[in-house]
Tab-separated table of C-alpha atoms in Angstrom:
chain	number	residue	atom	x	y	z
A	18	MET	CA	38.231	-43.346	2.635
A	19	PRO	CA	41.950	-42.486	2.338
A	20	ARG	CA	42.774	-38.809	1.870
A	21	THR	CA	45.454	-37.198	-0.254
A	22	MET	CA	47.903	-35.245	1.890
A	23	GLN	CA	51.475	-34.024	2.032
A	24	PRO	CA	53.800	-36.163	4.173
A	25	ALA	CA	54.938	-34.665	7.465
A	26	TYR	CA	58.212	-36.621	7.353
A	27	PRO	CA	60.669	-37.580	4.594
A	28	ARG	CA	59.434	-40.423	2.448
A	29	PRO	CA	60.824	-43.695	3.825
A	30	PRO	CA	62.497	-46.310	1.634
A	31	ALA	CA	60.559	-49.333	0.423
A	32	PRO	CA	59.979	-51.895	3.190
A	33	LEU	CA	62.929	-54.221	3.709
A	34	ARG	CA	61.905	-57.763	2.799
A	35	LEU	CA	63.335	-60.764	4.645
A	36	ALA	CA	62.791	-64.386	3.687
A	37	SER	CA	62.467	-65.424	7.324
A	38	ALA	CA	62.617	-63.883	10.789
A	39	GLU	CA	62.302	-65.014	14.368
A	40	SER	CA	60.565	-61.736	15.173
A	41	VAL	CA	60.233	-58.606	13.054
A	42	PHE	CA	60.429	-56.637	16.314
A	43	GLN	CA	63.930	-58.019	16.845
A	44	ASN	CA	64.936	-57.163	13.283
A	45	ALA	CA	63.600	-53.632	13.649
A	46	ARG	CA	65.697	-53.184	16.794
A	47	GLU	CA	68.836	-54.419	15.037
A	48	TYR	CA	68.404	-52.102	12.053
A	49	PHE	CA	67.584	-49.164	14.343
A	50	ASP	CA	70.720	-49.742	16.405
A	51	LYS	CA	72.755	-49.673	13.178
A	52	GLY	CA	71.110	-46.401	12.139
A	53	GLU	CA	69.373	-48.100	9.220
A	54	LEU	CA	65.711	-47.780	10.211
A	55	PRO	CA	64.393	-44.259	9.521
A	56	LEU	CA	61.048	-42.975	10.722
A	57	PHE	CA	58.307	-45.002	9.024
A	58	GLY	CA	60.914	-47.449	7.780
A	59	SER	CA	59.604	-50.992	8.003
A	60	ILE	CA	60.578	-54.657	7.950
A	61	PHE	CA	58.552	-57.380	6.215
A	62	ALA	CA	59.197	-61.105	6.638
A	63	ASP	CA	57.789	-63.816	4.408
A	64	GLU	CA	57.856	-66.103	7.438
A	65	GLN	CA	58.000	-65.355	11.156
A	66	ASN	CA	58.840	-68.110	13.603
A	67	ALA	CA	58.339	-66.508	17.014
A	68	GLY	CA	55.643	-63.883	16.622
A	69	HIS	CA	53.569	-62.796	19.605
A	70	GLY	CA	50.645	-60.547	20.333
A	71	GLN	CA	48.945	-58.879	23.264
A	72	TYR	CA	49.768	-60.310	26.725
A	73	ASN	CA	52.699	-62.112	25.041
A	74	ARG	CA	50.391	-64.654	23.435
A	75	ALA	CA	51.887	-66.637	20.564
A	76	TRP	CA	50.859	-65.481	17.079
A	77	GLU	CA	50.478	-68.430	14.720
A	78	SER	CA	51.054	-67.616	11.060
A	79	ARG	CA	52.508	-68.941	7.815
A	80	ARG	CA	54.007	-67.812	4.525
A	81	GLY	CA	51.451	-65.874	2.507
A	82	ASN	CA	50.462	-63.648	5.424
A	83	VAL	CA	51.727	-60.227	6.491
A	84	HIS	CA	54.420	-60.137	9.202
A	85	ALA	CA	55.729	-56.598	9.500
A	86	ALA	CA	57.096	-53.961	11.852
A	87	ILE	CA	57.204	-50.211	11.252
A	88	ARG	CA	59.015	-47.470	13.143
A	89	LEU	CA	56.714	-44.687	14.312
A	90	PRO	CA	57.717	-41.222	15.539
A	91	LEU	CA	57.328	-40.377	19.208
A	92	ALA	CA	54.991	-37.542	18.278
A	93	GLY	CA	51.320	-36.706	17.977
A	94	VAL	CA	48.916	-39.604	18.284
A	95	TRP	CA	51.761	-42.136	18.297
A	96	GLN	CA	52.955	-41.022	21.721
A	97	THR	CA	49.507	-41.401	23.324
A	98	ALA	CA	47.546	-44.321	24.739
A	99	ALA	CA	45.335	-44.106	21.636
A	100	SER	CA	48.140	-45.211	19.318
A	101	ALA	CA	46.994	-48.832	18.868
A	102	ALA	CA	43.392	-47.879	18.128
A	103	ALA	CA	44.515	-45.117	15.758
A	104	LEU	CA	46.784	-47.486	13.874
A	105	ALA	CA	44.069	-50.150	13.665
A	106	ALA	CA	41.715	-47.528	12.209
A	107	LEU	CA	44.217	-46.525	9.516
A	108	ILE	CA	44.825	-50.134	8.532
A	109	ALA	CA	41.100	-50.897	8.422
A	110	ASP	CA	40.468	-47.805	6.321
A	111	GLU	CA	43.148	-48.793	3.820
A	112	LEU	CA	41.917	-52.379	3.636
A	113	GLU	CA	38.388	-51.173	2.996
A	114	ALA	CA	39.680	-48.951	0.183
A	115	LEU	CA	41.133	-52.107	-1.366
A	116	GLY	CA	37.803	-53.894	-1.217
A	117	TYR	CA	38.118	-55.881	2.021
A	118	ALA	CA	35.151	-55.730	4.408
A	119	VAL	CA	36.792	-55.206	7.802
A	120	LEU	CA	36.189	-53.739	11.240
A	121	ILE	CA	38.405	-53.253	14.288
A	122	LYS	CA	37.972	-55.031	17.580
A	123	TRP	CA	39.188	-52.851	20.419
A	124	PRO	CA	41.917	-52.344	21.210
A	125	ASN	CA	44.156	-53.756	18.480
A	126	ASP	CA	42.552	-56.415	16.264
A	127	ILE	CA	41.571	-56.390	12.590
A	128	VAL	CA	38.336	-58.276	11.926
A	129	ALA	CA	37.306	-59.686	8.546
A	130	LEU	CA	33.598	-59.720	7.771
A	131	THR	CA	33.047	-63.001	5.963
A	132	HIS	CA	29.939	-64.767	4.724
A	133	LYS	CA	30.200	-66.913	7.883
A	134	GLY	CA	30.447	-63.906	10.201
A	135	ALA	CA	33.167	-61.863	11.876
A	136	ALA	CA	36.621	-63.433	12.239
A	137	LYS	CA	39.903	-62.134	13.641
A	138	ALA	CA	42.268	-61.566	10.717
A	139	GLY	CA	45.027	-59.520	12.277
A	140	GLY	CA	46.554	-57.864	15.271
A	141	ILE	CA	48.711	-54.888	16.213
A	142	LEU	CA	51.268	-54.543	18.989
A	143	LEU	CA	53.228	-51.399	19.865
A	144	LYS	CA	56.456	-51.300	21.883
A	145	GLU	CA	58.620	-48.345	22.896
A	146	ILE	CA	62.094	-49.284	24.117
A	147	GLY	CA	65.144	-47.068	24.204
A	148	GLY	CA	63.768	-44.363	21.938
A	149	LEU	CA	62.407	-46.799	19.342
A	150	LEU	CA	58.641	-46.970	18.908
A	151	THR	CA	57.764	-49.997	16.814
A	152	ALA	CA	54.389	-51.246	15.679
A	153	GLY	CA	54.207	-54.918	14.828
A	154	ILE	CA	51.410	-55.869	12.444
A	155	GLY	CA	50.267	-59.376	11.596
A	156	LEU	CA	47.548	-59.963	9.017
A	157	ASN	CA	46.109	-63.312	7.969
A	158	LEU	CA	45.891	-62.860	4.237
A	159	SER	CA	45.837	-66.404	2.864
A	160	TRP	CA	46.049	-68.637	5.958
A	161	ALA	CA	44.414	-68.660	9.390
A	162	PRO	CA	44.906	-71.024	12.340
A	163	GLY	CA	42.244	-73.601	13.100
A	164	ALA	CA	40.141	-73.638	16.245
A	165	ASP	CA	42.577	-76.062	17.898
A	166	LEU	CA	45.313	-73.414	17.834
A	167	LEU	CA	43.246	-70.632	19.393
A	168	ARG	CA	43.322	-69.786	23.070
A	169	GLU	CA	40.419	-70.989	25.175
A	170	GLY	CA	37.636	-68.426	25.334
A	171	ALA	CA	38.665	-66.494	22.223
A	172	ALA	CA	35.951	-63.985	21.373
A	173	LEU	CA	36.159	-64.646	17.624
A	174	PRO	CA	37.297	-67.453	15.363
A	175	ALA	CA	40.392	-66.853	13.282
A	176	GLY	CA	39.879	-65.825	9.673
A	177	LYS	CA	41.703	-64.453	6.679
A	178	LEU	CA	41.310	-61.362	4.551
A	179	THR	CA	40.799	-63.309	1.345
A	180	ASP	CA	37.534	-64.586	2.876
A	181	ALA	CA	36.281	-61.070	3.632
A	182	VAL	CA	33.169	-60.026	1.761
A	183	PRO	CA	34.348	-58.123	-1.355
A	184	LEU	CA	33.525	-54.427	-1.520
A	185	HIS	CA	33.072	-52.088	-4.519
A	186	GLN	CA	35.277	-54.157	-6.823
A	187	ASN	CA	33.454	-52.822	-9.856
A	188	ALA	CA	32.034	-49.651	-8.377
A	189	PRO	CA	32.497	-46.398	-10.315
A	190	GLY	CA	35.538	-44.551	-9.028
A	191	ALA	CA	37.094	-47.598	-7.366
A	192	SER	CA	40.773	-47.050	-8.149
A	193	HIS	CA	42.257	-50.244	-6.763
A	194	ALA	CA	41.463	-53.942	-6.752
A	195	ARG	CA	42.357	-56.255	-3.918
A	196	ILE	CA	46.047	-56.901	-3.386
A	197	ASN	CA	46.593	-60.553	-2.577
A	198	ASP	CA	50.394	-60.470	-2.496
A	199	PRO	CA	51.365	-59.985	1.184
A	200	TYR	CA	54.457	-57.854	0.527
A	201	LEU	CA	52.633	-55.550	-1.896
A	202	LEU	CA	49.733	-55.286	0.538
A	203	TRP	CA	52.139	-54.271	3.292
A	204	CYS	CA	53.776	-51.688	0.992
A	205	ARG	CA	50.359	-50.127	0.464
A	206	ILE	CA	49.531	-50.088	4.186
A	207	ALA	CA	52.978	-48.766	5.186
A	208	ALA	CA	52.684	-45.938	2.653
A	209	ARG	CA	49.307	-44.970	4.096
A	210	ILE	CA	50.700	-44.853	7.627
A	211	ALA	CA	53.675	-42.747	6.510
A	212	ARG	CA	51.430	-40.212	4.749
A	213	GLU	CA	49.578	-39.373	7.942
A	214	ASP	CA	50.626	-36.337	9.976
A	215	PRO	CA	50.733	-37.588	13.608
A	216	LEU	CA	49.547	-34.236	14.960
A	217	GLU	CA	46.678	-33.939	12.503
A	218	LEU	CA	45.703	-37.556	13.105
A	219	LEU	CA	45.490	-36.800	16.818
A	220	GLU	CA	42.428	-34.679	16.057
A	221	ARG	CA	40.525	-37.171	13.920
A	222	TRP	CA	41.595	-40.730	14.746
A	223	ARG	CA	38.638	-41.299	17.077
A	224	ALA	CA	35.944	-40.556	14.495
A	225	LEU	CA	37.717	-42.828	12.028
A	226	ALA	CA	38.106	-45.632	14.562
A	227	GLU	CA	34.488	-45.469	15.684
A	228	ASP	CA	33.366	-45.876	12.062
A	229	TYR	CA	35.010	-49.312	12.123
A	230	LEU	CA	34.304	-50.286	15.740
A	231	LEU	CA	33.014	-53.840	16.108
A	232	TRP	CA	29.925	-54.301	18.328
A	233	LYS	CA	29.317	-50.582	18.783
A	234	GLY	CA	25.910	-50.155	20.418
A	235	GLU	CA	25.754	-53.809	21.472
A	236	ASN	CA	25.990	-55.451	24.894
A	237	ILE	CA	29.558	-56.506	25.659
A	238	SER	CA	31.898	-57.577	28.455
A	239	VAL	CA	35.492	-56.561	29.091
A	240	LEU	CA	37.732	-58.770	31.192
A	241	ASP	CA	41.131	-57.505	32.306
A	242	PRO	CA	43.281	-60.636	32.606
A	243	GLU	CA	45.893	-58.720	34.598
A	244	GLY	CA	43.475	-56.865	36.861
A	245	PRO	CA	42.494	-57.693	40.465
A	246	GLY	CA	39.698	-60.192	41.005
A	247	SER	CA	37.474	-60.902	38.031
A	248	GLY	CA	37.980	-57.418	36.608
A	249	ARG	CA	34.843	-57.823	34.471
A	250	ILE	CA	32.822	-54.878	33.166
A	251	GLU	CA	29.508	-55.366	31.385
A	252	GLY	CA	27.334	-52.910	29.513
A	253	ARG	CA	26.662	-51.360	26.118
A	254	LEU	CA	29.615	-50.414	23.939
A	255	PHE	CA	29.195	-46.665	23.611
A	256	GLY	CA	32.393	-45.704	21.769
A	257	LEU	CA	35.969	-44.584	22.385
A	258	SER	CA	37.482	-41.838	24.504
A	259	SER	CA	40.080	-39.378	23.242
A	260	GLU	CA	42.684	-41.426	25.144
A	261	GLY	CA	41.849	-44.636	23.326
A	262	GLU	CA	39.766	-46.083	26.139
A	263	LEU	CA	36.673	-48.154	25.484
A	264	VAL	CA	33.610	-46.323	26.776
A	265	ILE	CA	30.880	-48.573	28.180
A	266	GLN	CA	27.426	-47.518	29.287
A	267	SER	CA	26.630	-49.586	32.371
A	268	HIS	CA	23.648	-48.972	34.662
A	269	ALA	CA	23.157	-45.360	33.534
A	270	ARG	CA	26.817	-44.422	33.970
A	271	MET	CA	29.786	-44.298	31.639
A	272	ILE	CA	32.831	-46.429	32.400
A	273	SER	CA	36.139	-46.148	30.556
A	274	CYS	CA	38.708	-48.926	30.366
A	275	LEU	CA	42.127	-48.837	28.720
A	276	ARG	CA	42.842	-52.553	28.455
A	277	GLY	CA	41.120	-55.899	28.573
A	278	CYS	CA	39.611	-58.696	26.499
A	279	LEU	CA	36.409	-57.686	24.749
A	280	THR	CA	33.582	-60.155	24.110
A	281	ARG	CA	29.971	-59.792	23.003
A	282	ASN	CA	27.295	-60.895	25.502
C-alpha cells in the first residue's frame, strides 16, 4: 500500500493537459528545452496520435485513456536498469490502492485482472536523451484495442482498467474510490511517483515489484526479438534481480535476462 513520506524534490506543478498530441515524449522534450519541465513535471494528452511502446511498436489508444510523460531525475533507481520495473511497481501499487486489481508483466506492462482473466491494460517506456529522462505511460482506462489490432503472438489480450475486478471499495479504512477520469487518475499516479525518494526506492523496489509480478512461480518462456538465433529461454519464473532482470530457474540453474518478450507456457 502507498506510504506517507516527505518528498525528496520540490513539489512539481500540476500535470500540463493537452487536448491532443502526436507524442507526449515529443512534447516533454519541447517543454524541457524551453526550461519549462521541472523534475517530476509531466504532460498529459487527451488524445495521442503517434504513440509507441517497446521495440517501437505502435500503441493504439483513444480519448478516455491515459497518455502521459513524466520527467524523472537521473538519480537513485531511475538511473539503473531496474527503472522500468520499479516504475511499473509504483503504478500498480497506486492502482491497487484505488481499487483496481492489477499486476505487472515484466518488464514494463500493467495487467488488469478481469473476470475473463489477465489482460494488458498499460505500458511504460523510458528514454534518456540529452540529459532528459522521460517515462511515457499509457493506460487503457475506458477503451482497449480489439484482437485485430494486436501484434501476432501477443502474450495477453488487451484490456482496460474499468474491467478490472474491483477491490476493497467498501472495505473499512479504504480512503479512495476508483478514479475513472483519465486526467485525475494521472494526477494521482504522478503525485505518487513524485513522492518517492529515488535513493530510498532503490532499496525496496524489488520487493514491491515481486508482490505484483505476473506468473511468478509458473513455467514461462522469454524470447529476445533482437537477440541472435531464437534467443528463447524456458523455465520457472523465480523473481527479479536487483538490476531489474527476470530470474528464471531452468534445469537446476538460475538464468537472468534483461530484455525479451515474456509468455506463459
